[in-house]
mmCIF file of C-alpha atoms in Angstrom:
data_model
loop_
_atom_site.group_PDB
_atom_site.id
_atom_site.type_symbol
_atom_site.label_atom_id
_atom_site.label_comp_id
_atom_site.label_asym_id
_atom_site.label_seq_id
_atom_site.Cartn_x
_atom_site.Cartn_y
_atom_site.Cartn_z
ATOM 1 C CA UNK A 14 -18.573 -18.506 20.762
ATOM 2 C CA UNK A 15 -15.068 -18.764 21.317
ATOM 3 C CA UNK A 16 -12.840 -18.234 18.127
ATOM 4 C CA UNK A 17 -9.678 -16.252 19.840
ATOM 5 C CA UNK A 18 -7.438 -19.286 19.507
ATOM 6 C CA UNK A 19 -7.985 -19.438 15.668
ATOM 7 C CA UNK A 20 -6.417 -17.725 12.944
ATOM 8 C CA UNK A 21 -8.582 -14.652 11.111
ATOM 9 C CA UNK A 22 -9.124 -17.020 7.782
ATOM 10 C CA UNK A 23 -10.505 -19.498 10.131
ATOM 11 C CA UNK A 24 -12.478 -17.062 12.112
ATOM 12 C CA UNK A 25 -14.130 -16.552 8.746
ATOM 13 C CA UNK A 26 -14.815 -19.766 8.055
ATOM 14 C CA UNK A 27 -16.550 -20.509 11.001
ATOM 15 C CA UNK A 28 -18.727 -17.546 11.241
ATOM 16 C CA UNK A 29 -18.983 -18.411 7.914
ATOM 17 C CA UNK A 30 -21.089 -21.953 8.909
ATOM 18 C CA UNK A 31 -22.820 -20.023 11.992
ATOM 19 C CA UNK A 32 -24.706 -17.434 9.515
ATOM 20 C CA UNK A 33 -24.661 -19.797 6.897
ATOM 21 C CA UNK A 34 -23.423 -17.004 4.249
ATOM 22 C CA UNK A 35 -20.570 -16.431 2.844
ATOM 23 C CA UNK A 36 -18.010 -14.112 4.779
ATOM 24 C CA UNK A 37 -15.371 -11.446 3.839
ATOM 25 C CA UNK A 38 -13.481 -9.519 6.703
ATOM 26 C CA UNK A 39 -11.338 -6.397 5.857
ATOM 27 C CA UNK A 40 -8.747 -3.495 7.271
ATOM 28 C CA UNK A 41 -10.241 -0.183 7.009
ATOM 29 C CA UNK A 42 -8.688 0.507 3.441
ATOM 30 C CA UNK A 43 -11.029 -2.588 1.895
ATOM 31 C CA UNK A 44 -7.850 -4.907 1.332
ATOM 32 C CA UNK A 45 -9.125 -7.945 2.188
ATOM 33 C CA UNK A 46 -7.856 -9.958 5.562
ATOM 34 C CA UNK A 47 -9.031 -12.980 5.338
ATOM 35 C CA UNK A 48 -12.556 -14.733 3.723
ATOM 36 C CA UNK A 49 -14.827 -18.076 3.963
ATOM 37 C CA UNK A 50 -14.011 -20.705 1.750
ATOM 38 C CA UNK A 51 -16.269 -22.469 -0.524
ATOM 39 C CA UNK A 52 -18.445 -19.790 -1.814
ATOM 40 C CA UNK A 53 -16.036 -17.367 -3.681
ATOM 41 C CA UNK A 54 -18.378 -17.402 -7.192
ATOM 42 C CA UNK A 55 -21.616 -15.772 -5.003
ATOM 43 C CA UNK A 56 -21.184 -12.506 -7.437
ATOM 44 C CA UNK A 57 -18.415 -9.849 -9.220
ATOM 45 C CA UNK A 58 -17.712 -8.026 -6.203
ATOM 46 C CA UNK A 59 -16.455 -11.175 -3.883
ATOM 47 C CA UNK A 60 -14.694 -12.770 -7.335
ATOM 48 C CA UNK A 61 -13.061 -9.333 -7.825
ATOM 49 C CA UNK A 62 -12.675 -9.138 -4.303
ATOM 50 C CA UNK A 63 -10.651 -12.246 -3.284
ATOM 51 C CA UNK A 64 -8.634 -11.898 -6.542
ATOM 52 C CA UNK A 65 -7.683 -8.921 -6.754
ATOM 53 C CA UNK A 66 -6.967 -9.011 -2.847
ATOM 54 C CA UNK A 67 -9.011 -5.796 -2.827
ATOM 55 C CA UNK A 68 -12.379 -4.362 -3.462
ATOM 56 C CA UNK A 69 -12.742 -3.498 -6.855
ATOM 57 C CA UNK A 70 -12.777 0.423 -7.441
ATOM 58 C CA UNK A 71 -16.061 -0.155 -9.286
ATOM 59 C CA UNK A 72 -17.876 -1.560 -5.918
ATOM 60 C CA UNK A 73 -16.058 0.702 -3.995
ATOM 61 C CA UNK A 74 -17.341 3.587 -6.114
ATOM 62 C CA UNK A 75 -21.317 1.794 -5.973
ATOM 63 C CA UNK A 76 -20.819 1.442 -1.904
ATOM 64 C CA UNK A 77 -19.187 4.922 -1.653
ATOM 65 C CA UNK A 78 -21.940 7.048 -3.190
ATOM 66 C CA UNK A 79 -24.940 4.982 -1.440
ATOM 67 C CA UNK A 80 -23.517 6.317 1.548
ATOM 68 C CA UNK A 81 -22.086 2.509 3.348
ATOM 69 C CA UNK A 82 -18.632 3.986 4.138
ATOM 70 C CA UNK A 83 -19.658 6.816 6.132
ATOM 71 C CA UNK A 84 -22.495 4.900 7.679
ATOM 72 C CA UNK A 85 -19.216 2.716 9.051
ATOM 73 C CA UNK A 86 -17.028 5.133 9.729
ATOM 74 C CA UNK A 87 -20.230 6.376 12.341
ATOM 75 C CA UNK A 88 -22.691 3.372 13.459
ATOM 76 C CA UNK A 89 -21.647 0.301 15.060
ATOM 77 C CA UNK A 90 -24.922 -1.800 14.489
ATOM 78 C CA UNK A 91 -24.738 -4.029 11.278
ATOM 79 C CA UNK A 92 -25.950 -2.330 7.993
ATOM 80 C CA UNK A 93 -28.193 -3.594 5.121
ATOM 81 C CA UNK A 94 -27.054 -2.550 1.724
ATOM 82 C CA UNK A 95 -28.845 -4.133 -1.175
ATOM 83 C CA UNK A 96 -27.774 -1.692 -4.174
ATOM 84 C CA UNK A 97 -30.020 -3.156 -6.550
ATOM 85 C CA UNK A 98 -26.746 -4.054 -9.188
ATOM 86 C CA UNK A 99 -26.133 -7.062 -10.165
ATOM 87 C CA UNK A 100 -22.695 -7.151 -9.540
ATOM 88 C CA UNK A 101 -23.189 -7.280 -6.327
ATOM 89 C CA UNK A 102 -25.672 -9.136 -4.002
ATOM 90 C CA UNK A 103 -27.016 -7.546 -0.527
ATOM 91 C CA UNK A 104 -24.671 -7.465 2.112
ATOM 92 C CA UNK A 105 -24.516 -6.900 5.323
ATOM 93 C CA UNK A 106 -21.588 -5.273 7.327
ATOM 94 C CA UNK A 107 -19.934 -4.098 10.606
ATOM 95 C CA UNK A 108 -17.168 -1.814 11.487
ATOM 96 C CA UNK A 109 -14.658 -3.438 13.952
ATOM 97 C CA UNK A 110 -12.919 -0.995 15.637
ATOM 98 C CA UNK A 111 -9.983 -1.330 18.823
ATOM 99 C CA UNK A 112 -10.508 0.951 21.154
ATOM 100 C CA UNK A 113 -13.096 3.197 19.103
ATOM 101 C CA UNK A 114 -9.893 3.351 16.231
ATOM 102 C CA UNK A 115 -11.764 1.559 12.808
ATOM 103 C CA UNK A 116 -9.372 -1.193 12.487
ATOM 104 C CA UNK A 117 -11.931 -2.844 9.536
ATOM 105 C CA UNK A 118 -15.291 -4.278 8.842
ATOM 106 C CA UNK A 119 -16.812 -7.483 8.165
ATOM 107 C CA UNK A 120 -18.909 -8.516 4.745
ATOM 108 C CA UNK A 121 -21.792 -10.915 4.481
ATOM 109 C CA UNK A 122 -23.325 -12.108 1.337
ATOM 110 C CA UNK A 123 -27.202 -12.387 1.970
ATOM 111 C CA UNK A 124 -29.406 -13.897 -0.473
ATOM 112 C CA UNK A 125 -32.231 -12.101 0.837
ATOM 113 C CA UNK A 126 -33.041 -9.688 4.419
ATOM 114 C CA UNK A 127 -31.111 -10.774 7.059
ATOM 115 C CA UNK A 128 -32.783 -12.768 10.225
ATOM 116 C CA UNK A 129 -32.489 -11.799 13.350
ATOM 117 C CA UNK A 130 -29.788 -14.355 14.888
ATOM 118 C CA UNK A 131 -27.451 -13.364 11.824
ATOM 119 C CA UNK A 132 -27.456 -9.544 13.593
ATOM 120 C CA UNK A 133 -27.056 -10.689 16.367
ATOM 121 C CA UNK A 134 -23.999 -13.073 15.793
ATOM 122 C CA UNK A 135 -22.422 -10.478 13.741
ATOM 123 C CA UNK A 136 -22.311 -7.947 16.609
ATOM 124 C CA UNK A 137 -21.168 -11.037 18.737
ATOM 125 C CA UNK A 138 -17.994 -11.343 16.256
ATOM 126 C CA UNK A 139 -16.925 -7.613 16.013
ATOM 127 C CA UNK A 140 -14.077 -8.842 19.579
ATOM 128 C CA UNK A 141 -12.880 -11.166 18.178
ATOM 129 C CA UNK A 142 -12.288 -10.150 14.833
ATOM 130 C CA UNK A 143 -10.798 -6.696 16.244
ATOM 131 C CA UNK A 144 -8.312 -9.228 18.671
ATOM 132 C CA UNK A 145 -7.200 -10.616 15.829
ATOM 133 C CA UNK A 146 -6.454 -7.655 13.407
ATOM 134 C CA UNK A 147 -4.269 -6.063 16.628
ATOM 135 C CA UNK A 148 -2.481 -9.104 16.880
ATOM 136 C CA UNK A 149 -1.840 -9.847 13.201
ATOM 137 C CA UNK A 150 -0.775 -5.707 12.896
ATOM 138 C CA UNK A 151 1.434 -6.288 15.834
ATOM 139 C CA UNK A 152 2.994 -8.870 14.132
ATOM 140 C CA UNK A 153 3.480 -7.693 10.193
ATOM 141 C CA UNK A 154 4.876 -4.557 12.580
ATOM 142 C CA UNK A 155 7.271 -6.932 14.239
ATOM 143 C CA UNK A 156 8.261 -8.218 11.608
ATOM 144 C CA UNK A 157 9.088 -5.158 9.147
ATOM 145 C CA UNK A 158 10.951 -3.700 11.668
ATOM 146 C CA UNK A 159 12.775 -6.479 12.029
ATOM 147 C CA UNK A 160 13.400 -6.798 8.600
ATOM 148 C CA UNK A 161 13.976 -2.583 8.187
ATOM 149 C CA UNK A 162 17.155 -2.561 10.794
ATOM 150 C CA UNK A 163 18.434 -5.573 8.278
ATOM 151 C CA UNK A 164 18.137 -3.908 5.292
ATOM 152 C CA UNK A 165 19.927 -0.456 7.115
ATOM 153 C CA UNK A 166 22.266 -2.645 8.611
ATOM 154 C CA UNK A 167 22.698 -4.571 4.983
ATOM 155 C CA UNK A 168 23.456 -1.088 3.043
ATOM 156 C CA UNK A 169 25.617 0.755 5.285
ATOM 157 C CA UNK A 170 28.280 -1.569 4.328
ATOM 158 C CA UNK A 171 31.035 -3.554 6.093
ATOM 159 C CA UNK A 172 30.398 -5.974 8.889
ATOM 160 C CA UNK A 173 27.819 -5.544 10.040
ATOM 161 C CA UNK A 174 26.082 -6.162 6.273
ATOM 162 C CA UNK A 175 27.791 -9.157 6.179
ATOM 163 C CA UNK A 176 25.785 -10.242 9.740
ATOM 164 C CA UNK A 177 22.562 -9.217 8.802
ATOM 165 C CA UNK A 178 23.318 -10.945 4.790
ATOM 166 C CA UNK A 179 24.460 -13.934 6.090
ATOM 167 C CA UNK A 180 20.779 -14.015 8.994
ATOM 168 C CA UNK A 181 18.645 -13.360 5.757
ATOM 169 C CA UNK A 182 21.267 -15.868 3.827
ATOM 170 C CA UNK A 183 21.353 -13.361 0.999
ATOM 171 C CA UNK A 184 24.289 -14.121 -0.769
ATOM 172 C CA UNK A 185 26.217 -12.605 -3.539
ATOM 173 C CA UNK A 186 26.444 -10.477 -6.205
ATOM 174 C CA UNK A 187 24.010 -8.048 -4.550
ATOM 175 C CA UNK A 188 22.508 -4.610 -5.941
ATOM 176 C CA UNK A 189 20.833 -2.421 -4.171
ATOM 177 C CA UNK A 190 18.070 0.138 -5.359
ATOM 178 C CA UNK A 191 16.203 3.062 -4.143
ATOM 179 C CA UNK A 192 12.505 4.270 -5.128
ATOM 180 C CA UNK A 193 11.258 7.457 -4.133
ATOM 181 C CA UNK A 194 8.526 9.476 -5.081
ATOM 182 C CA UNK A 195 9.257 12.494 -8.010
ATOM 183 C CA UNK A 196 6.341 14.041 -6.224
ATOM 184 C CA UNK A 197 4.474 14.590 -3.258
ATOM 185 C CA UNK A 198 4.400 11.927 -0.327
ATOM 186 C CA UNK A 199 5.984 7.657 -1.256
ATOM 187 C CA UNK A 200 3.235 6.223 -1.130
ATOM 188 C CA UNK A 201 2.965 3.610 1.381
ATOM 189 C CA UNK A 202 1.783 0.607 -0.237
ATOM 190 C CA UNK A 203 5.256 0.458 -2.758
ATOM 191 C CA UNK A 204 7.244 -1.289 -0.926
ATOM 192 C CA UNK A 205 4.439 -4.014 0.437
ATOM 193 C CA UNK A 206 4.219 -4.335 -3.474
ATOM 194 C CA UNK A 207 7.190 -4.459 -4.274
ATOM 195 C CA UNK A 208 7.944 -7.019 -2.014
ATOM 196 C CA UNK A 209 5.004 -9.457 -2.588
ATOM 197 C CA UNK A 210 5.736 -8.470 -6.285
ATOM 198 C CA UNK A 211 9.612 -10.311 -5.549
ATOM 199 C CA UNK A 212 8.146 -12.899 -3.544
ATOM 200 C CA UNK A 213 6.167 -13.754 -6.233
ATOM 201 C CA UNK A 214 8.711 -14.318 -8.616
ATOM 202 C CA UNK A 215 11.042 -16.130 -6.301
ATOM 203 C CA UNK A 216 13.294 -13.417 -6.325
ATOM 204 C CA UNK A 217 16.104 -13.298 -3.063
ATOM 205 C CA UNK A 218 15.993 -9.935 -1.718
ATOM 206 C CA UNK A 219 14.840 -7.445 1.644
ATOM 207 C CA UNK A 220 13.076 -4.482 1.234
ATOM 208 C CA UNK A 221 12.280 -1.737 3.386
ATOM 209 C CA UNK A 222 11.056 1.356 3.783
ATOM 210 C CA UNK A 223 13.826 4.489 5.237
ATOM 211 C CA UNK A 224 12.426 7.589 5.860
ATOM 212 C CA UNK A 225 11.149 8.660 1.979
ATOM 213 C CA UNK A 226 12.402 6.170 -0.029
ATOM 214 C CA UNK A 227 12.477 2.712 -0.606
ATOM 215 C CA UNK A 228 15.274 0.459 -0.419
ATOM 216 C CA UNK A 229 15.810 -3.069 -2.317
ATOM 217 C CA UNK A 230 18.954 -4.952 -1.993
ATOM 218 C CA UNK A 231 18.315 -8.036 -4.330
ATOM 219 C CA UNK A 232 20.663 -10.840 -5.069
ATOM 220 C CA UNK A 233 20.789 -10.648 -9.110
ATOM 221 C CA UNK A 234 23.315 -8.252 -10.983
ATOM 222 C CA UNK A 235 22.567 -4.918 -12.310
ATOM 223 C CA UNK A 236 20.481 -5.847 -15.507
ATOM 224 C CA UNK A 237 18.761 -8.590 -14.290
ATOM 225 C CA UNK A 238 17.512 -6.538 -10.994
ATOM 226 C CA UNK A 239 16.504 -3.478 -13.547
ATOM 227 C CA UNK A 240 14.498 -5.613 -15.957
ATOM 228 C CA UNK A 241 12.945 -6.709 -12.739
ATOM 229 C CA UNK A 242 12.229 -3.020 -11.602
ATOM 230 C CA UNK A 243 11.253 -1.822 -15.194
ATOM 231 C CA UNK A 244 8.366 -5.139 -15.112
ATOM 232 C CA UNK A 245 7.553 -4.196 -11.337
ATOM 233 C CA UNK A 246 7.050 -0.265 -12.702
ATOM 234 C CA UNK A 247 5.587 -1.284 -15.575
ATOM 235 C CA UNK A 248 2.246 -2.692 -12.831
ATOM 236 C CA UNK A 249 2.919 0.203 -10.594
ATOM 237 C CA UNK A 250 -0.680 2.061 -10.255
ATOM 238 C CA UNK A 251 1.570 4.799 -8.891
ATOM 239 C CA UNK A 252 4.233 4.473 -11.308
ATOM 240 C CA UNK A 253 4.223 8.257 -13.265
ATOM 241 C CA UNK A 254 5.354 9.409 -9.308
ATOM 242 C CA UNK A 255 7.736 6.677 -8.806
ATOM 243 C CA UNK A 256 11.471 7.149 -9.760
ATOM 244 C CA UNK A 257 13.611 3.925 -9.382
ATOM 245 C CA UNK A 258 17.141 4.309 -9.151
ATOM 246 C CA UNK A 259 20.090 1.007 -9.497
ATOM 247 C CA UNK A 260 22.896 1.520 -7.421
ATOM 248 C CA UNK A 261 26.223 -0.961 -8.976
ATOM 249 C CA UNK A 262 26.389 -4.603 -8.558
ATOM 250 C CA UNK A 263 28.850 -5.460 -6.008
ATOM 251 C CA UNK A 264 30.624 -9.067 -4.710
ATOM 252 C CA UNK A 265 29.359 -9.176 -1.071
ATOM 253 C CA UNK A 266 27.423 -7.713 1.834
ATOM 254 C CA UNK A 267 30.145 -6.183 2.256
ATOM 255 C CA UNK A 268 30.446 -3.115 -0.173
ATOM 256 C CA UNK A 269 26.453 -2.921 -0.169
ATOM 257 C CA UNK A 270 27.369 1.057 0.893
ATOM 258 C CA UNK A 271 28.639 1.596 -2.047
ATOM 259 C CA UNK A 272 25.574 0.383 -4.576
ATOM 260 C CA UNK A 273 23.511 2.544 -2.075
ATOM 261 C CA UNK A 274 25.332 5.667 -2.334
ATOM 262 C CA UNK A 275 25.131 4.783 -6.426
ATOM 263 C CA UNK A 276 21.173 4.318 -6.225
ATOM 264 C CA UNK A 277 21.389 7.876 -3.653
ATOM 265 C CA UNK A 278 22.843 9.811 -5.958
ATOM 266 C CA UNK A 279 20.951 8.322 -9.151
ATOM 267 C CA UNK A 280 17.333 8.998 -7.652
ATOM 268 C CA UNK A 281 18.359 12.774 -6.473
ATOM 269 C CA UNK A 282 18.837 13.525 -9.903
ATOM 270 C CA UNK A 283 16.206 11.767 -11.281
ATOM 271 C CA UNK A 284 13.705 13.919 -8.424
ATOM 272 C CA UNK A 285 16.034 16.807 -9.451
ATOM 273 C CA UNK A 286 15.111 16.271 -12.898
ATOM 274 C CA UNK A 287 11.298 14.741 -11.936
ATOM 275 C CA UNK A 288 11.525 11.765 -13.962
ATOM 276 C CA UNK A 289 8.950 9.649 -12.833
ATOM 277 C CA UNK A 290 7.904 6.388 -14.221
ATOM 278 C CA UNK A 291 11.222 5.488 -15.178
ATOM 279 C CA UNK A 292 14.311 2.805 -14.297
ATOM 280 C CA UNK A 293 17.801 4.417 -14.084
ATOM 281 C CA UNK A 294 21.613 3.491 -13.010
ATOM 282 C CA UNK A 295 24.581 6.158 -12.915
ATOM 283 C CA UNK A 296 25.361 5.828 -16.319
ATOM 284 C CA UNK A 297 21.862 6.984 -17.741
ATOM 285 C CA UNK A 298 21.715 10.037 -15.285
ATOM 286 C CA UNK A 299 26.205 10.419 -14.602
ATOM 287 C CA UNK A 300 25.541 14.431 -15.848
ATOM 288 C CA UNK A 301 23.213 14.909 -13.800
ATOM 289 C CA UNK A 302 24.279 13.618 -10.886
ATOM 290 C CA UNK A 303 28.057 15.696 -11.592
ATOM 291 C CA UNK A 304 25.664 19.011 -12.042
ATOM 292 C CA UNK A 305 23.645 18.485 -8.927
ATOM 293 C CA UNK A 306 27.060 17.258 -6.701
ATOM 294 C CA UNK A 307 28.481 21.032 -7.981
ATOM 295 C CA UNK A 308 25.545 23.311 -7.958
ATOM 296 C CA UNK A 309 25.911 24.792 -4.555
ATOM 297 C CA UNK A 310 29.275 25.981 -5.742
ATOM 298 C CA UNK A 311 28.226 28.126 -9.109
ATOM 299 C CA UNK A 312 24.843 29.313 -6.774
ATOM 300 C CA UNK A 313 28.066 30.564 -4.341
ATOM 301 C CA UNK A 314 30.152 32.057 -7.233
ATOM 302 C CA UNK A 315 27.098 34.007 -9.115
ATOM 303 C CA UNK A 316 28.372 36.532 -12.076
ATOM 304 C CA UNK A 317 31.744 34.770 -11.720
ATOM 305 C CA UNK A 318 31.043 31.312 -13.334
ATOM 306 C CA UNK A 319 30.789 31.409 -17.559
ATOM 307 C CA UNK A 320 26.592 31.226 -17.870
ATOM 308 C CA UNK A 321 26.572 33.843 -14.596
ATOM 309 C CA UNK A 322 28.651 36.717 -16.374
ATOM 310 C CA UNK A 323 26.572 35.702 -20.120
ATOM 311 C CA UNK A 324 23.219 36.449 -17.859
ATOM 312 C CA UNK A 325 24.575 39.667 -16.796
ATOM 313 C CA UNK A 326 25.857 40.500 -20.077
ATOM 314 C CA UNK A 327 22.147 39.726 -21.824
ATOM 315 C CA UNK A 328 20.334 41.527 -18.762
ATOM 316 C CA UNK A 329 21.846 44.692 -19.055
ATOM 317 C CA UNK A 330 22.120 44.670 -23.530
ATOM 318 C CA UNK A 331 19.137 42.712 -24.006
ATOM 319 C CA UNK A 332 21.706 40.068 -25.600
ATOM 320 C CA UNK A 333 20.976 37.226 -26.633
ATOM 321 C CA UNK A 334 24.320 35.249 -25.905
ATOM 322 C CA UNK A 335 23.101 32.898 -23.433
ATOM 323 C CA UNK A 336 21.155 31.420 -26.078
ATOM 324 C CA UNK A 337 23.844 31.649 -28.417
ATOM 325 C CA UNK A 338 26.326 29.400 -25.938
ATOM 326 C CA UNK A 339 23.743 27.010 -24.862
ATOM 327 C CA UNK A 340 22.910 26.590 -29.186
ATOM 328 C CA UNK A 341 26.460 25.708 -30.220
ATOM 329 C CA UNK A 342 27.473 23.845 -27.661
ATOM 330 C CA UNK A 343 24.451 21.563 -27.920
ATOM 331 C CA UNK A 344 25.362 21.436 -31.442
ATOM 332 C CA UNK A 345 29.021 20.369 -31.240
ATOM 333 C CA UNK A 346 30.843 23.754 -31.512
ATOM 334 C CA UNK A 347 29.638 23.663 -34.951
ATOM 335 C CA UNK A 348 28.793 27.123 -36.973
ATOM 336 C CA UNK A 349 27.136 26.236 -39.434
ATOM 337 C CA UNK A 350 24.118 23.900 -37.706
ATOM 338 C CA UNK A 351 23.777 26.376 -34.874
ATOM 339 C CA UNK A 352 23.902 29.623 -36.883
ATOM 340 C CA UNK A 353 20.956 27.804 -38.419
ATOM 341 C CA UNK A 354 19.154 26.692 -35.233
ATOM 342 C CA UNK A 355 19.190 30.178 -34.095
ATOM 343 C CA UNK A 356 18.037 31.542 -37.551
ATOM 344 C CA UNK A 357 20.727 33.711 -37.543
ATOM 345 C CA UNK A 358 23.951 34.313 -40.370
ATOM 346 C CA UNK A 359 27.101 32.352 -39.854
ATOM 347 C CA UNK A 360 28.399 35.824 -39.484
ATOM 348 C CA UNK A 361 26.479 37.148 -37.162
ATOM 349 C CA UNK A 362 27.047 33.837 -34.593
ATOM 350 C CA UNK A 363 30.690 34.280 -35.152
ATOM 351 C CA UNK A 364 30.108 37.977 -33.408
ATOM 352 C CA UNK A 365 28.682 36.446 -30.811
ATOM 353 C CA UNK A 366 30.810 34.771 -29.800
ATOM 354 C CA UNK A 367 33.704 36.818 -29.741
ATOM 355 C CA UNK A 368 31.140 38.979 -27.719
ATOM 356 C CA UNK A 369 31.423 36.024 -25.465
ATOM 357 C CA UNK A 370 35.500 36.435 -24.681
ATOM 358 C CA UNK A 371 35.872 39.830 -25.355
ATOM 359 C CA UNK A 372 32.911 41.394 -23.176
ATOM 360 C CA UNK A 373 32.634 38.643 -20.932
ATOM 361 C CA UNK A 374 35.264 36.934 -20.689
ATOM 362 C CA UNK A 375 34.255 33.714 -22.077
ATOM 363 C CA UNK A 376 36.116 31.448 -24.346
ATOM 364 C CA UNK A 377 34.055 29.387 -25.981
ATOM 365 C CA UNK A 378 36.926 27.699 -27.714
ATOM 366 C CA UNK A 379 38.720 26.802 -23.930
ATOM 367 C CA UNK A 380 37.843 22.531 -22.781
ATOM 368 C CA UNK A 381 37.246 23.867 -19.263
ATOM 369 C CA UNK A 382 34.950 26.795 -20.037
ATOM 370 C CA UNK A 383 32.048 24.560 -22.151
ATOM 371 C CA UNK A 384 33.081 21.853 -19.253
ATOM 372 C CA UNK A 385 31.780 24.429 -16.751
ATOM 373 C CA UNK A 386 28.840 26.205 -18.869
ATOM 374 C CA UNK A 387 27.389 22.228 -20.498
ATOM 375 C CA UNK A 388 27.032 21.217 -16.314
ATOM 376 C CA UNK A 389 25.595 25.052 -15.356
ATOM 377 C CA UNK A 390 23.193 24.355 -18.783
ATOM 378 C CA UNK A 391 22.403 20.645 -17.093
ATOM 379 C CA UNK A 392 21.358 21.876 -13.997
ATOM 380 C CA UNK A 393 18.973 24.620 -15.375
ATOM 381 C CA UNK A 394 17.167 22.545 -17.790
ATOM 382 C CA UNK A 395 16.948 19.825 -15.357
#
């Protein structure tokens, strides 16, 4: 069986002819790499797998509970699978390994028990399929590396960004987007999912995974970019743990570093606040961004800050000056509303405000003091 010059879909089709049964080739994560044509509607499992390019979760659970994946991990011979479930007819499956590393599997939908000829044909196909999978991965990795370098150049701005944009035929207006996880690690599938989503909509954009964030450069203004990303996030399985930060729109690639800086600042604020499942720009997060920029300064000053002085007084005297100051600022300096929120008499509130000034040097009628306190409270509540 010499199929080494064919692509993986042709291999799947030729193998289906030799076996007399439909074939699906998957990677080690049950993602469809190729399938034979003409016989998609064999059963629910095959229909769902081909349409979704991924084995449906219910079918995966059935196979997992039956120990099929565990056997594929340790066995080299074809495995006959009959789950007695109408959703999935009997299968003959074999693991595909490259240098003893699992890279995928070949699945054959059968109408009955496999014949010795079918089993021997499937064994012979493993080496060919392994070679094709390895070759395809090399091609994908090479393409991904080139794309990553171009995205790095774009978001760096300047002349190198201009050249990268010319190579990619990406013209302004441009908007940079940073996507990151608010907790845990960034899901490895996000960059690929974003790329596929944008390709489906024929949006001019480039995507790359850089360290712990995925960056996009989109040929659209900020408003349209936000709409695209909101739609994508609404579809993403990992949406609850993803934060999407949209930078400003720039006129040319040479200014992309400005949009990238915005996106980085916004993403930092979203991560600090653990605000997953949202798309935000600088206007949405400006207070948090500013607060984070001065956080290190506040940490180094200790009790010398207004909040530090109030907290020290509360610790030593059992007072409630911090709560009073926070509520007073939240209510816009309105004594009646503040005292009602604190469930105290207005005169009690006024006495506490005097104590803030006289005992701690924190004058809540002073604009600069209020600004500093609001930034500190923003950091504490974020």
